[in-house]
mmCIF file of C-alpha atoms and ligand atoms in Angstrom:
data_model
loop_
_atom_site.group_PDB
_atom_site.id
_atom_site.type_symbol
_atom_site.label_atom_id
_atom_site.label_comp_id
_atom_site.label_asym_id
_atom_site.label_seq_id
_atom_site.Cartn_x
_atom_site.Cartn_y
_atom_site.Cartn_z
ATOM 1 C CA MET S 1 -0.239 -0.006 -0.175
ATOM 2 C CA LYS S 2 1.205 3.061 -0.862
ATOM 3 C CA ARG S 3 2.334 5.932 1.901
ATOM 4 C CA ASP S 4 1.109 9.803 1.673
ATOM 5 C CA PHE S 5 2.823 12.485 3.551
ATOM 6 C CA LEU S 6 -0.382 14.464 4.731
ATOM 7 C CA ALA S 7 -0.013 15.353 8.275
ATOM 8 C CA MET S 8 2.638 14.708 10.617
ATOM 9 C CA GLU S 9 0.205 13.523 13.309
ATOM 10 C CA GLU S 10 -1.118 10.655 11.028
ATOM 11 C CA TRP S 11 2.742 9.278 11.411
ATOM 12 C CA SER S 12 3.205 7.861 14.644
ATOM 13 C CA PRO S 13 5.749 9.764 16.233
ATOM 14 C CA GLU S 14 8.391 7.065 16.226
ATOM 15 C CA ALA S 15 8.542 7.133 12.466
ATOM 16 C CA ILE S 16 8.496 11.323 12.760
ATOM 17 C CA ASP S 17 11.646 10.634 15.150
ATOM 18 C CA GLY S 18 12.922 8.557 12.567
ATOM 19 C CA LEU S 19 12.760 10.925 9.876
ATOM 20 C CA LEU S 20 14.504 13.636 11.947
ATOM 21 C CA ALA S 21 17.223 11.499 12.778
ATOM 22 C CA LEU S 22 17.264 10.937 9.000
ATOM 23 C CA ALA S 23 17.427 14.662 8.478
ATOM 24 C CA ALA S 24 20.000 15.527 10.578
ATOM 25 C CA ARG S 25 22.403 12.936 9.078
ATOM 26 C CA CYS S 26 21.292 14.535 5.655
ATOM 27 C CA LYS S 27 22.710 18.074 7.146
ATOM 28 C CA ARG S 28 26.018 16.219 8.526
ATOM 29 C CA GLY S 29 26.593 15.415 4.734
ATOM 30 C CA GLU S 30 26.426 11.423 5.583
ATOM 31 C CA LEU S 31 24.433 10.577 3.232
ATOM 32 C CA LEU S 32 24.796 10.842 -0.727
ATOM 33 C CA GLY S 33 22.358 9.749 -3.614
ATOM 34 C CA GLY S 34 19.644 6.881 -2.877
ATOM 35 C CA LEU S 35 17.262 8.732 -5.248
ATOM 36 C CA GLU S 36 18.483 8.236 -8.640
ATOM 37 C CA ARG S 37 16.413 7.489 -11.683
ATOM 38 C CA LYS S 38 13.550 8.747 -9.145
ATOM 39 C CA VAL S 39 11.298 11.564 -10.195
ATOM 40 C CA LEU S 40 8.967 14.195 -7.717
ATOM 41 C CA ALA S 41 5.535 15.659 -10.035
ATOM 42 C CA MET S 42 5.075 18.891 -7.855
ATOM 43 C CA ILE S 43 1.732 20.755 -8.539
ATOM 44 C CA PHE S 44 1.828 24.441 -7.377
ATOM 45 C CA LEU S 45 -1.531 25.525 -7.288
ATOM 46 C CA ASP S 46 0.314 28.192 -4.990
ATOM 47 C CA PRO S 47 2.840 30.365 -4.901
ATOM 48 C CA SER S 48 6.360 29.281 -3.060
ATOM 49 C CA LEU S 49 9.757 30.230 -2.530
ATOM 50 C CA ARG S 50 11.153 27.804 0.072
ATOM 51 C CA THR S 51 8.792 24.265 -0.634
ATOM 52 C CA ARG S 52 9.909 24.413 -4.257
ATOM 53 C CA SER S 53 13.630 25.547 -4.161
ATOM 54 C CA SER S 54 14.462 23.009 -1.709
ATOM 55 C CA MET S 55 11.804 19.972 -3.158
ATOM 56 C CA GLU S 56 14.161 20.773 -6.157
ATOM 57 C CA THR S 57 17.510 20.592 -4.872
ATOM 58 C CA ALA S 58 16.917 17.951 -2.245
ATOM 59 C CA MET S 59 15.711 15.849 -5.565
ATOM 60 C CA PHE S 60 19.296 16.695 -7.179
ATOM 61 C CA LEU S 61 21.665 16.566 -4.473
ATOM 62 C CA HIS S 62 20.500 12.582 -4.387
ATOM 63 C CA GLY S 63 20.455 12.045 -7.599
ATOM 64 C CA GLY S 64 16.677 12.046 -8.621
ATOM 65 C CA HIS S 65 14.580 14.740 -11.012
ATOM 66 C CA ALA S 66 11.885 17.074 -9.924
ATOM 67 C CA LEU S 67 9.716 18.318 -12.315
ATOM 68 C CA ALA S 68 7.304 21.604 -11.146
ATOM 69 C CA LEU S 69 3.708 22.659 -12.541
ATOM 70 C CA GLU S 70 1.766 25.420 -11.719
ATOM 71 C CA PRO S 71 -1.597 25.131 -13.401
ATOM 72 C CA GLY S 72 -2.931 27.880 -15.535
ATOM 73 C CA LYS S 73 0.720 28.852 -16.062
ATOM 74 C CA GLY S 74 2.439 26.689 -18.857
ATOM 75 C CA SER S 75 0.141 23.949 -17.468
ATOM 76 C CA TRP S 76 -3.566 23.427 -18.051
ATOM 77 C CA ALA S 77 -5.779 25.416 -15.722
ATOM 78 C CA MET S 78 -7.171 22.589 -12.699
ATOM 79 C CA GLU S 79 -10.359 21.970 -11.573
ATOM 80 C CA THR S 80 -10.195 20.498 -8.197
ATOM 81 C CA GLU S 81 -14.150 20.001 -7.373
ATOM 82 C CA LEU S 82 -15.387 16.325 -7.760
ATOM 83 C CA ASP S 83 -18.587 15.701 -9.785
ATOM 84 C CA VAL S 84 -18.524 19.035 -11.466
ATOM 85 C CA VAL S 85 -19.303 20.252 -15.132
ATOM 86 C CA MET S 86 -16.441 21.788 -16.173
ATOM 87 C CA ASP S 87 -17.767 24.102 -18.331
ATOM 88 C CA GLY S 88 -16.245 26.907 -17.154
ATOM 89 C CA THR S 89 -12.057 27.863 -17.372
ATOM 90 C CA THR S 90 -10.722 24.675 -16.376
ATOM 91 C CA VAL S 91 -9.607 22.329 -18.882
ATOM 92 C CA GLU S 92 -7.821 19.203 -16.692
ATOM 93 C CA HIS S 93 -9.042 17.541 -13.763
ATOM 94 C CA ILE S 94 -7.186 16.724 -10.587
ATOM 95 C CA ILE S 95 -8.554 13.075 -11.646
ATOM 96 C CA GLU S 96 -6.592 12.677 -14.184
ATOM 97 C CA ALA S 97 -4.039 14.891 -13.756
ATOM 98 C CA ALA S 98 -2.936 12.444 -10.399
ATOM 99 C CA ARG S 99 -3.439 9.302 -12.225
ATOM 100 C CA VAL S 100 -1.361 10.412 -15.116
ATOM 101 C CA LEU S 101 1.346 12.114 -13.005
ATOM 102 C CA SER S 102 1.493 8.695 -11.409
ATOM 103 C CA ARG S 103 2.507 6.833 -14.322
ATOM 104 C CA TYR S 104 5.971 9.435 -14.988
ATOM 105 C CA ALA S 105 6.459 9.768 -11.243
ATOM 106 C CA ASP S 106 7.645 7.710 -8.575
ATOM 107 C CA ALA S 107 5.992 10.577 -5.764
ATOM 108 C CA LEU S 108 3.457 13.418 -6.399
ATOM 109 C CA ALA S 109 3.458 16.537 -4.261
ATOM 110 C CA VAL S 110 0.785 19.276 -4.241
ATOM 111 C CA ARG S 111 0.520 22.980 -2.577
ATOM 112 C CA SER S 112 -3.154 24.085 -2.541
ATOM 113 C CA PHE S 113 -4.295 26.355 -0.229
ATOM 114 C CA PRO S 114 -7.848 27.205 0.911
ATOM 115 C CA LYS S 115 -10.530 28.743 -1.503
ATOM 116 C CA GLY S 116 -11.492 30.713 1.111
ATOM 117 C CA THR S 117 -15.354 30.432 0.629
ATOM 118 C CA ASP S 118 -16.767 27.560 3.368
ATOM 119 C CA TRP S 119 -14.759 26.660 6.182
ATOM 120 C CA GLY S 120 -17.011 23.227 6.548
ATOM 121 C CA VAL S 121 -15.234 22.050 3.339
ATOM 122 C CA GLU S 122 -11.991 23.548 3.397
ATOM 123 C CA ARG S 123 -11.740 21.853 6.664
ATOM 124 C CA LEU S 124 -11.959 18.344 4.959
ATOM 125 C CA ASP S 125 -8.991 18.983 3.526
ATOM 126 C CA PRO S 126 -10.436 17.686 0.232
ATOM 127 C CA THR S 127 -7.856 18.823 -2.592
ATOM 128 C CA ILE S 128 -4.653 17.455 -1.042
ATOM 129 C CA ARG S 129 -7.361 13.915 0.110
ATOM 130 C CA ASN S 130 -8.580 13.840 -3.003
ATOM 131 C CA PHE S 131 -5.189 14.154 -4.937
ATOM 132 C CA ALA S 132 -3.980 11.371 -2.499
ATOM 133 C CA ARG S 133 -7.194 9.462 -3.525
ATOM 134 C CA PHE S 134 -6.497 9.277 -7.376
ATOM 135 C CA ALA S 135 -2.580 9.175 -7.539
ATOM 136 C CA ASP S 136 -1.262 5.476 -7.429
ATOM 137 C CA LYS S 137 2.215 7.493 -5.922
ATOM 138 C CA PRO S 138 2.815 8.170 -2.549
ATOM 139 C CA VAL S 139 1.678 12.099 -2.212
ATOM 140 C CA ILE S 140 3.354 14.564 -0.274
ATOM 141 C CA ASN S 141 1.493 17.762 1.229
ATOM 142 C CA LEU S 142 3.117 20.959 0.576
ATOM 143 C CA GLU S 143 0.915 23.007 2.346
ATOM 144 C CA SER S 144 -3.021 22.577 2.132
ATOM 145 C CA ALA S 145 -6.167 23.904 3.636
ATOM 146 C CA ARG S 146 -5.135 22.128 7.062
ATOM 147 C CA ARG S 147 -1.625 21.240 7.222
ATOM 148 C CA HIS S 148 2.047 22.039 6.325
ATOM 149 C CA PRO S 149 3.531 18.950 7.657
ATOM 150 C CA CYS S 150 7.122 19.548 5.669
ATOM 151 C CA GLN S 151 7.253 22.743 7.433
ATOM 152 C CA GLY S 152 6.113 21.101 10.835
ATOM 153 C CA LEU S 153 8.986 18.825 9.973
ATOM 154 C CA ALA S 154 11.545 21.461 9.934
ATOM 155 C CA ASP S 155 10.147 23.263 12.798
ATOM 156 C CA ALA S 156 10.664 20.344 14.855
ATOM 157 C CA MET S 157 14.007 20.103 13.609
ATOM 158 C CA THR S 158 14.837 23.664 14.463
ATOM 159 C CA MET S 159 13.650 23.485 17.991
ATOM 160 C CA ARG S 160 15.969 20.216 18.645
ATOM 161 C CA GLU S 161 18.861 22.242 17.239
ATOM 162 C CA HIS S 162 18.360 24.955 19.283
ATOM 163 C CA LEU S 163 16.965 23.608 22.438
ATOM 164 C CA GLY S 164 18.663 19.857 22.745
ATOM 165 C CA GLU S 165 16.051 18.393 25.298
ATOM 166 C CA THR S 166 12.790 19.908 24.811
ATOM 167 C CA VAL S 167 10.214 17.856 26.850
ATOM 168 C CA GLY S 168 8.536 20.549 29.041
ATOM 169 C CA LYS S 169 9.837 23.264 27.446
ATOM 170 C CA ARG S 170 7.532 26.229 26.409
ATOM 171 C CA PHE S 171 6.387 26.713 22.906
ATOM 172 C CA VAL S 172 4.321 29.987 22.407
ATOM 173 C CA LEU S 173 2.448 30.302 18.984
ATOM 174 C CA SER S 174 1.649 33.908 19.093
ATOM 175 C CA TRP S 175 -1.172 35.590 16.667
ATOM 176 C CA ALA S 176 0.011 38.152 14.499
ATOM 177 C CA TRP S 177 -1.677 40.603 12.751
ATOM 178 C CA HIS S 178 -1.495 41.063 9.292
ATOM 179 C CA PRO S 179 -3.372 43.292 5.916
ATOM 180 C CA LYS S 180 -5.032 39.748 4.546
ATOM 181 C CA ALA S 181 -6.646 37.077 6.222
ATOM 182 C CA LEU S 182 -4.068 34.012 6.130
ATOM 183 C CA PRO S 183 -4.895 29.909 6.788
ATOM 184 C CA THR S 184 -4.299 28.201 9.773
ATOM 185 C CA ALA S 185 -2.471 25.017 8.131
ATOM 186 C CA VAL S 186 1.300 26.441 9.321
ATOM 187 C CA PRO S 187 -0.260 27.614 12.949
ATOM 188 C CA ALA S 188 -1.881 24.241 13.327
ATOM 189 C CA SER S 189 1.266 22.685 11.638
ATOM 190 C CA ALA S 190 3.931 24.318 14.072
ATOM 191 C CA ALA S 191 1.568 23.599 16.969
ATOM 192 C CA ILE S 192 1.704 20.070 15.893
ATOM 193 C CA ALA S 193 5.526 19.677 15.612
ATOM 194 C CA ALA S 194 6.201 21.221 19.118
ATOM 195 C CA ALA S 195 3.659 18.656 20.646
ATOM 196 C CA HIS S 196 5.512 15.810 19.042
ATOM 197 C CA LEU S 197 8.570 17.550 21.128
ATOM 198 C CA GLY S 198 6.887 17.268 24.297
ATOM 199 C CA MET S 199 6.894 20.806 24.818
ATOM 200 C CA GLU S 200 4.165 23.140 26.627
ATOM 201 C CA VAL S 201 2.551 24.961 24.012
ATOM 202 C CA THR S 202 0.444 27.738 24.713
ATOM 203 C CA ILE S 203 -1.173 29.125 21.671
ATOM 204 C CA ALA S 204 -1.467 33.455 22.703
ATOM 205 C CA ARG S 205 -4.601 34.901 20.265
ATOM 206 C CA PRO S 206 -7.292 37.057 20.461
ATOM 207 C CA ASP S 207 -10.887 36.360 21.484
ATOM 208 C CA GLY S 208 -12.291 34.995 18.091
ATOM 209 C CA TYR S 209 -9.522 33.815 16.455
ATOM 210 C CA ASP S 210 -9.013 29.868 18.049
ATOM 211 C CA LEU S 211 -7.942 27.277 15.817
ATOM 212 C CA ASP S 212 -9.885 24.783 14.470
ATOM 213 C CA SER S 213 -11.369 22.141 17.459
ATOM 214 C CA GLU S 214 -9.788 19.822 15.694
ATOM 215 C CA ASP S 215 -6.633 21.300 15.263
ATOM 216 C CA TYR S 216 -6.551 21.831 19.157
ATOM 217 C CA LEU S 217 -7.544 18.360 20.159
ATOM 218 C CA ALA S 218 -4.478 16.937 17.850
ATOM 219 C CA ILE S 219 -2.274 19.261 19.676
ATOM 220 C CA GLU S 220 -3.109 18.600 22.971
ATOM 221 C CA THR S 221 -3.588 14.669 22.186
ATOM 222 C CA LEU S 222 -0.056 14.691 21.162
ATOM 223 C CA ALA S 223 1.231 16.989 23.099
ATOM 224 C CA THR S 224 0.063 15.161 26.505
ATOM 225 C CA ALA S 225 1.514 11.838 25.096
ATOM 226 C CA ARG S 226 4.452 13.110 24.626
ATOM 227 C CA GLY S 227 5.186 14.475 27.960
ATOM 228 C CA GLY S 228 4.046 18.568 27.848
ATOM 229 C CA SER S 229 0.527 20.395 27.403
ATOM 230 C CA LEU S 230 -1.828 22.814 25.656
ATOM 231 C CA HIS S 231 -2.938 26.138 26.817
ATOM 232 C CA ILE S 232 -5.035 29.032 24.990
ATOM 233 C CA THR S 233 -4.537 32.084 25.984
ATOM 234 C CA ASP S 234 -5.475 35.917 25.003
ATOM 235 C CA ASP S 235 -2.444 37.611 27.181
ATOM 236 C CA LEU S 236 0.113 37.733 24.654
ATOM 237 C CA ASP S 237 3.028 39.208 27.056
ATOM 238 C CA GLY S 238 2.096 36.513 29.737
ATOM 239 C CA ALA S 239 2.542 33.564 27.332
ATOM 240 C CA ILE S 240 6.007 34.996 25.943
ATOM 241 C CA GLU S 241 7.285 35.790 29.367
ATOM 242 C CA GLY S 242 9.638 33.039 30.237
ATOM 243 C CA ALA S 243 9.282 31.151 26.974
ATOM 244 C CA HIS S 244 11.764 29.161 25.043
ATOM 245 C CA VAL S 245 10.748 29.464 21.325
ATOM 246 C CA VAL S 246 7.898 32.226 20.212
ATOM 247 C CA TYR S 247 6.403 31.408 16.554
ATOM 248 C CA PRO S 248 4.296 34.443 15.608
ATOM 249 C CA LYS S 249 1.877 33.766 13.116
ATOM 250 C CA SER S 250 -0.929 35.415 11.584
ATOM 251 C CA TRP S 251 -4.322 33.704 10.571
ATOM 252 C CA GLY S 252 -7.395 34.571 10.021
ATOM 253 C CA ALA S 253 -11.004 34.032 12.008
ATOM 254 C CA LEU S 254 -12.454 31.127 11.273
ATOM 255 C CA THR S 255 -15.789 32.652 12.129
ATOM 256 C CA HIS S 256 -15.887 34.679 9.210
ATOM 257 C CA PHE S 257 -14.134 32.552 6.847
ATOM 258 C CA GLY S 258 -15.815 33.687 3.560
ATOM 259 C CA ARG S 259 -16.815 36.661 4.473
ATOM 260 C CA PRO S 260 -12.910 38.878 4.243
ATOM 261 C CA GLU S 261 -14.911 42.358 5.082
ATOM 262 C CA GLU S 262 -16.287 41.230 8.993
ATOM 263 C CA GLU S 263 -12.823 39.531 8.932
ATOM 264 C CA ARG S 264 -11.014 42.587 8.255
ATOM 265 C CA ALA S 265 -13.218 44.580 10.962
ATOM 266 C CA GLY S 266 -12.177 42.233 13.770
ATOM 267 C CA ARG S 267 -8.619 42.976 13.109
ATOM 268 C CA GLU S 268 -8.862 46.415 13.659
ATOM 269 C CA GLY S 269 -7.120 47.618 16.498
ATOM 270 C CA LYS S 270 -4.683 44.663 17.048
ATOM 271 C CA ARG S 271 -1.586 45.739 15.051
ATOM 272 C CA ASP S 272 0.333 45.110 18.613
ATOM 273 C CA TRP S 273 0.387 41.672 18.126
ATOM 274 C CA ARG S 274 3.922 41.629 17.069
ATOM 275 C CA LEU S 275 6.878 40.092 17.873
ATOM 276 C CA THR S 276 8.842 42.808 19.146
ATOM 277 C CA GLN S 277 12.765 42.824 20.446
ATOM 278 C CA GLU S 278 11.257 44.197 23.935
ATOM 279 C CA ARG S 279 8.988 41.172 23.826
ATOM 280 C CA MET S 280 11.849 39.181 23.135
ATOM 281 C CA ARG S 281 14.122 40.034 26.362
ATOM 282 C CA SER S 282 10.876 38.730 28.120
ATOM 283 C CA THR S 283 11.933 35.521 26.999
ATOM 284 C CA ALA S 284 13.701 32.280 29.315
ATOM 285 C CA ALA S 285 17.066 34.220 30.251
ATOM 286 C CA GLY S 286 16.309 36.772 27.332
ATOM 287 C CA ARG S 287 17.319 34.169 24.767
ATOM 288 C CA GLY S 288 14.424 32.174 23.860
ATOM 289 C CA ILE S 289 14.259 31.703 19.678
ATOM 290 C CA ALA S 290 12.235 33.539 16.970
ATOM 291 C CA MET S 291 11.098 31.034 14.512
ATOM 292 C CA HIS S 292 8.513 31.951 11.316
ATOM 293 C CA CYS S 293 8.169 29.876 8.353
ATOM 294 C CA LEU S 294 8.152 32.714 6.172
ATOM 295 C CA PRO S 295 7.694 34.858 4.238
ATOM 296 C CA VAL S 296 7.390 37.098 6.525
ATOM 297 C CA ARG S 297 6.077 40.747 6.758
ATOM 298 C CA ARG S 298 8.996 42.938 8.480
ATOM 299 C CA ASN S 299 7.537 45.199 11.238
ATOM 300 C CA VAL S 300 3.885 43.282 10.656
ATOM 301 C CA GLU S 301 4.237 40.255 12.153
ATOM 302 C CA VAL S 302 7.813 40.670 13.430
ATOM 303 C CA ASP S 303 10.296 43.634 14.198
ATOM 304 C CA GLY S 304 12.852 43.960 11.799
ATOM 305 C CA GLU S 305 15.364 43.771 14.484
ATOM 306 C CA VAL S 306 13.726 40.660 15.661
ATOM 307 C CA LEU S 307 14.783 39.173 12.481
ATOM 308 C CA ASP S 308 18.134 40.409 12.532
ATOM 309 C CA GLY S 309 19.381 39.696 15.771
ATOM 310 C CA PRO S 310 20.926 36.529 17.117
ATOM 311 C CA ASN S 311 17.459 35.168 18.621
ATOM 312 C CA SER S 312 16.296 34.690 15.055
ATOM 313 C CA ALA S 313 16.021 31.139 13.887
ATOM 314 C CA VAL S 314 14.177 31.711 11.062
ATOM 315 C CA ILE S 315 16.818 30.897 8.255
ATOM 316 C CA ASP S 316 18.242 27.927 10.152
ATOM 317 C CA GLN S 317 14.577 26.802 9.653
ATOM 318 C CA ALA S 318 14.115 28.020 6.074
ATOM 319 C CA GLU S 319 17.069 25.829 5.664
ATOM 320 C CA ASN S 320 15.918 22.672 7.831
ATOM 321 C CA ARG S 321 13.361 22.441 4.751
ATOM 322 C CA LEU S 322 15.640 21.280 2.380
ATOM 323 C CA HIS S 323 16.976 18.389 5.221
ATOM 324 C CA ALA S 324 13.825 17.063 6.488
ATOM 325 C CA GLN S 325 12.609 17.148 3.139
ATOM 326 C CA ARG S 326 15.690 14.816 1.919
ATOM 327 C CA ALA S 327 14.599 12.407 4.776
ATOM 328 C CA LEU S 328 11.171 12.535 3.655
ATOM 329 C CA LEU S 329 11.953 11.561 0.166
ATOM 330 C CA LEU S 330 14.544 9.290 0.672
ATOM 331 C CA GLU S 331 12.190 7.566 3.466
ATOM 332 C CA LEU S 332 9.086 7.354 1.003
ATOM 333 C CA ILE S 333 10.845 6.794 -2.330
ATOM 334 C CA GLY S 334 14.532 5.976 -1.791
ATOM 335 C CA ASN S 335 16.151 2.878 -3.620
ATOM 336 C CA ARG S 336 18.013 1.963 -0.117
HETATM 337 N N1 CP V 1 7.229 28.101 4.629
HETATM 338 C C1 CP V 1 6.861 27.801 2.738
HETATM 339 O O1 CP V 1 6.541 27.569 2.597
HETATM 340 O O2 CP V 1 7.742 29.187 2.284
HETATM 341 P P1 CP V 1 6.978 29.236 0.771
HETATM 342 O O3 CP V 1 5.743 29.718 0.560
HETATM 343 O O4 CP V 1 8.387 30.235 -0.097
HETATM 344 O O5 CP V 1 7.033 27.621 0.136
#
């Protein structure tokens, strides 16, 4: 049976620890080759800098090949809805795309953000789940409506590198103001990564900005099983005090999903939800690390002096995308 990587918590903690150990070996230069004559077919329904370039580099470094399609820009505009009459602008259905690419490639990888209309539909993560359903080869989630598990792997690897022992250490996911309502895939995945590491996870968010209840359940279940905990608060400064990791990230209010004007009104007066150098000084011994998946809006989500300062781990995080995905690809389709 094929094995997909759609959400970090769908793999066993032992399997995730195995990937993290393999990623560390990749980073130390201990693993060469392993993907000779292997092909990864990537479909980007939404833009990327890190995900695309790190995946292409990972395949190249181990002797394989990656191809990237951008539907509507050089490949056919893609239909993601099932049971649809395709008399509009889309030309190629994901059903055929998944089946055809499975004949060329050893694994498929898909990026598809939520369309921003109905959270009741998006919370089922239909696009990535349907790709996995119709593909005959492993499917890797490159960020869907609900999860960004490759980012989660890199986040876990980065926290282990910076903190050493992570069990019982304090991870704060801090909501940040942003001019747009962003998806919840990254914040949910970052908190799941911290939960995997057995950290005391705090989610600091204003009232009305809760993650999906299923996300809270996944984070709490995993954190508890691994020796950590989950706490939710609207006290940003109190949460950051004594934290070992602060992960500022913006996301839109799910209660207003699909209604951007209403959602925007809810964000008014919250520009102070931003990671500043003063807030970083209150972290554990003033040496807590600042993380962000990138891209980041400087001086909006995070102050430039934090990003450029000694506590910033954001470039390590971005580098670790490469090593974590090298490990994932070797595990899923490696020759050994
Ligand atoms: N963090 C991340 O996924 O970056 P990109 O959107 O540039 O791929």
